Amino acid sequence: MRIILFGPPGSGKGTQGDLIASRYGYPKISTGDLLRRAVQEKTAFGKKAEVLMNQGKLVSDDIVEGLVRERIASPDARSGYLLDGFPRNLAQVHILEAMDGGRPEVAIEVDVDSRILTERMQNRLTCRSCGAIVNPNLKKPRVEGRCGICGGELYQRPDDRPEVIAERFKVYKEQSEKIKAYYKAKSVYRRVDGSGSVEQVFARISEILEREQAGREADQRQR
Ligand code: ADP
């Protein structure tokens, strides 16, 4: 299945994406993670992207397109994938549609109140090595400052500072309505309540995916 996960900054789509990937076996393709890796590796793309990311602005569509195109073409993405953070504007919606195997079967919006989000983001730390997200207020890492999964260094993303968070929200608000309208018109839009625990949100998402899967199997049997 080809799944898109979108939602405001801090809505937990990265965490949910990891859970979906491990339960259903689809690779998670996160443009945020791919960009942060490019920044860390100081590639030409990375250097260009870093300035914009640290201001909470979107990186240019062609940079992101290149990253996604390459990743979607990998053999492990042939039977499906999960996109996290892409498409992020209407132009990217069309870029994705034009890619081979790019039409999503389901586009899930993780919807969370913006007051909850700001608080979550100011407190979260990200692993420099594997990209895992940790909120030390909710779950203390076993070793302080170190990722519980891979032992990598935990850091605060430069774009998780309050003034940048505000800009990221603004950008999200401007773009997401159009994305939502587009996927609604294609009947693939699904909304998920993103409040509550990670497990509660995952249960809601799983229900949608399993219903979707059952529907697809029934369709195939009828053919
Ligand atoms: P969040 O969803 O929490 O804001 P991400 O990790 O998805 O965080 O993205 C971080 C930053 O990376 C964005 O603010 C933006 O600058 C850049 N970025 C990620 N995905 C895209 C995209 N599809 N198009 C343009 N810029 C992107």
mmCIF file of N, CA and C and ligand atoms in Angstrom, residues 7-11 13 30-33 35-36 49 52-54 56-61 64 68 84-89 92 121 124 157 159-160 168, ligand 1:
data_model
loop_
_atom_site.group_PDB
_atom_site.id
_atom_site.type_symbol
_atom_site.label_atom_id
_atom_site.label_comp_id
_atom_site.label_asym_id
_atom_site.label_seq_id
_atom_site.Cartn_x
_atom_site.Cartn_y
_atom_site.Cartn_z
ATOM 1 N N GLY A 7 0.693 16.055 8.710
ATOM 2 C CA GLY A 7 0.183 16.636 9.941
ATOM 3 C C GLY A 7 1.108 17.756 10.343
ATOM 4 N N PRO A 8 0.656 18.596 11.277
ATOM 5 C CA PRO A 8 1.485 19.743 11.672
ATOM 6 C C PRO A 8 2.796 19.304 12.308
ATOM 7 N N PRO A 9 3.780 20.218 12.349
ATOM 8 C CA PRO A 9 5.037 19.891 12.994
ATOM 9 C C PRO A 9 4.774 19.411 14.420
ATOM 10 N N GLY A 10 5.430 18.335 14.806
ATOM 11 C CA GLY A 10 5.281 17.830 16.173
ATOM 12 C C GLY A 10 4.061 16.945 16.372
ATOM 13 N N SER A 11 3.313 16.652 15.303
ATOM 14 C CA SER A 11 2.080 15.882 15.463
ATOM 15 C C SER A 11 2.359 14.408 15.736
ATOM 16 N N LYS A 13 3.962 12.340 13.531
ATOM 17 C CA LYS A 13 3.921 11.462 12.359
ATOM 18 C C LYS A 13 5.211 10.670 12.178
ATOM 19 N N SER A 30 11.087 9.543 4.969
ATOM 20 C CA SER A 30 10.855 10.834 5.603
ATOM 21 C C SER A 30 11.772 11.875 4.969
ATOM 22 N N THR A 31 11.171 12.876 4.335
ATOM 23 C CA THR A 31 12.027 13.895 3.696
ATOM 24 C C THR A 31 12.794 14.697 4.746
ATOM 25 N N GLY A 32 12.190 14.871 5.932
ATOM 26 C CA GLY A 32 12.912 15.564 7.014
ATOM 27 C C GLY A 32 14.189 14.802 7.372
ATOM 28 N N ASP A 33 14.057 13.469 7.542
ATOM 29 C CA ASP A 33 15.233 12.651 7.875
ATOM 30 C C ASP A 33 16.252 12.680 6.737
ATOM 31 N N LEU A 35 16.705 14.966 4.549
ATOM 32 C CA LEU A 35 17.347 16.293 4.503
ATOM 33 C C LEU A 35 18.339 16.467 5.640
ATOM 34 N N ARG A 36 17.953 16.029 6.834
ATOM 35 C CA ARG A 36 18.883 16.169 7.966
ATOM 36 C C ARG A 36 20.153 15.358 7.726
ATOM 37 N N ALA A 49 19.941 23.330 1.909
ATOM 38 C CA ALA A 49 18.739 23.040 2.697
ATOM 39 C C ALA A 49 18.858 23.573 4.125
ATOM 40 N N LEU A 52 17.485 27.105 5.055
ATOM 41 C CA LEU A 52 16.026 27.200 5.011
ATOM 42 C C LEU A 52 15.385 26.438 6.158
ATOM 43 N N MET A 53 15.893 25.249 6.434
ATOM 44 C CA MET A 53 15.321 24.428 7.510
ATOM 45 C C MET A 53 15.439 25.144 8.849
ATOM 46 N N ASN A 54 16.577 25.769 9.071
ATOM 47 C CA ASN A 54 16.764 26.452 10.356
ATOM 48 C C ASN A 54 15.884 27.686 10.495
ATOM 49 N N GLY A 56 12.726 27.451 9.392
ATOM 50 C CA GLY A 56 11.367 26.901 9.373
ATOM 51 C C GLY A 56 10.707 27.000 8.013
ATOM 52 N N LYS A 57 11.491 27.331 6.977
ATOM 53 C CA LYS A 57 10.916 27.463 5.633
ATOM 54 C C LYS A 57 11.058 26.144 4.873
ATOM 55 N N LEU A 58 10.304 26.017 3.791
ATOM 56 C CA LEU A 58 10.402 24.796 3.003
ATOM 57 C C LEU A 58 11.636 24.841 2.107
ATOM 58 N N VAL A 59 12.231 23.684 1.939
ATOM 59 C CA VAL A 59 13.343 23.520 1.012
ATOM 60 C C VAL A 59 12.750 23.457 -0.395
ATOM 61 N N SER A 60 13.541 23.768 -1.425
ATOM 62 C CA SER A 60 12.945 23.846 -2.768
ATOM 63 C C SER A 60 12.421 22.482 -3.224
ATOM 64 N N ASP A 61 11.348 22.535 -4.018
ATOM 65 C CA ASP A 61 10.690 21.305 -4.460
ATOM 66 C C ASP A 61 11.641 20.384 -5.212
ATOM 67 N N VAL A 64 13.859 18.220 -2.853
ATOM 68 C CA VAL A 64 13.078 17.167 -2.205
ATOM 69 C C VAL A 64 12.656 16.118 -3.236
ATOM 70 N N VAL A 68 13.206 12.017 -2.970
ATOM 71 C CA VAL A 68 12.082 11.074 -2.934
ATOM 72 C C VAL A 68 12.125 10.126 -4.134
ATOM 73 N N ASP A 84 6.513 10.360 4.856
ATOM 74 C CA ASP A 84 6.352 11.237 6.024
ATOM 75 C C ASP A 84 6.987 12.583 5.682
ATOM 76 N N GLY A 85 6.172 13.621 5.619
ATOM 77 C CA GLY A 85 6.715 14.961 5.341
ATOM 78 C C GLY A 85 6.734 15.329 3.867
ATOM 79 N N PHE A 86 6.210 14.475 3.045
ATOM 80 C CA PHE A 86 6.129 14.728 1.602
ATOM 81 C C PHE A 86 4.858 14.071 1.108
ATOM 82 N N PRO A 87 4.069 14.695 0.269
ATOM 83 C CA PRO A 87 4.162 16.066 -0.235
ATOM 84 C C PRO A 87 3.772 17.103 0.815
ATOM 85 N N ARG A 88 4.367 18.269 0.687
ATOM 86 C CA ARG A 88 4.152 19.322 1.674
ATOM 87 C C ARG A 88 3.501 20.554 1.071
ATOM 88 N N ASN A 89 3.301 20.562 -0.219
ATOM 89 C CA ASN A 89 2.547 21.635 -0.876
ATOM 90 C C ASN A 89 1.912 21.025 -2.127
ATOM 91 N N GLN A 92 4.189 19.652 -4.821
ATOM 92 C CA GLN A 92 4.767 18.335 -4.501
ATOM 93 C C GLN A 92 3.735 17.216 -4.655
ATOM 94 N N MET A 121 7.070 19.943 21.141
ATOM 95 C CA MET A 121 8.275 20.164 20.338
ATOM 96 C C MET A 121 9.394 20.824 21.104
ATOM 97 N N ARG A 124 11.222 18.081 22.952
ATOM 98 C CA ARG A 124 11.704 16.830 22.358
ATOM 99 C C ARG A 124 13.166 16.901 21.939
ATOM 100 N N ARG A 157 16.809 19.764 17.786
ATOM 101 C CA ARG A 157 16.881 20.241 16.406
ATOM 102 C C ARG A 157 16.852 21.764 16.412
ATOM 103 N N ASP A 159 15.569 23.669 14.465
ATOM 104 C CA ASP A 159 14.255 24.203 14.092
ATOM 105 C C ASP A 159 13.185 23.889 15.136
ATOM 106 N N ASP A 160 13.551 23.333 16.272
ATOM 107 C CA ASP A 160 12.583 23.132 17.360
ATOM 108 C C ASP A 160 12.632 24.270 18.378
ATOM 109 N N ARG A 168 7.141 27.363 11.230
ATOM 110 C CA ARG A 168 6.775 26.053 10.651
ATOM 111 C C ARG A 168 5.267 25.841 10.698
HETATM 112 P P1 ADP B 1 8.213 18.600 10.976
HETATM 113 O O1 ADP B 1 7.161 17.916 10.214
HETATM 114 O O2 ADP B 1 8.224 18.221 12.429
HETATM 115 O O3 ADP B 1 8.241 20.073 10.730
HETATM 116 P P2 ADP B 1 10.290 17.437 9.284
HETATM 117 O O4 ADP B 1 11.402 16.646 9.839
HETATM 118 O O5 ADP B 1 9.281 16.733 8.446
HETATM 119 O O6 ADP B 1 9.640 18.145 10.530
HETATM 120 O O7 ADP B 1 10.888 18.657 8.411
HETATM 121 C C1 ADP B 1 11.841 19.547 8.895
HETATM 122 C C2 ADP B 1 12.168 20.600 7.841
HETATM 123 O O8 ADP B 1 12.698 19.971 6.655
HETATM 124 C C3 ADP B 1 10.987 21.426 7.338
HETATM 125 O O9 ADP B 1 10.678 22.514 8.170
HETATM 126 C C4 ADP B 1 11.482 21.849 5.953
HETATM 127 O O10 ADP B 1 12.409 22.924 6.046
HETATM 128 C C5 ADP B 1 12.247 20.641 5.486
HETATM 129 N N1 ADP B 1 11.402 19.724 4.700
HETATM 130 C C6 ADP B 1 11.030 18.460 5.051
HETATM 131 N N2 ADP B 1 10.264 17.901 4.106
HETATM 132 C C7 ADP B 1 10.120 18.825 3.120
HETATM 133 C C8 ADP B 1 9.419 18.872 1.894
HETATM 134 N N3 ADP B 1 8.686 17.840 1.456
HETATM 135 N N4 ADP B 1 9.511 20.009 1.145
HETATM 136 C C9 ADP B 1 10.235 21.051 1.551
HETATM 137 N N5 ADP B 1 10.908 21.097 2.708
HETATM 138 C C10 ADP B 1 10.859 19.998 3.498
#
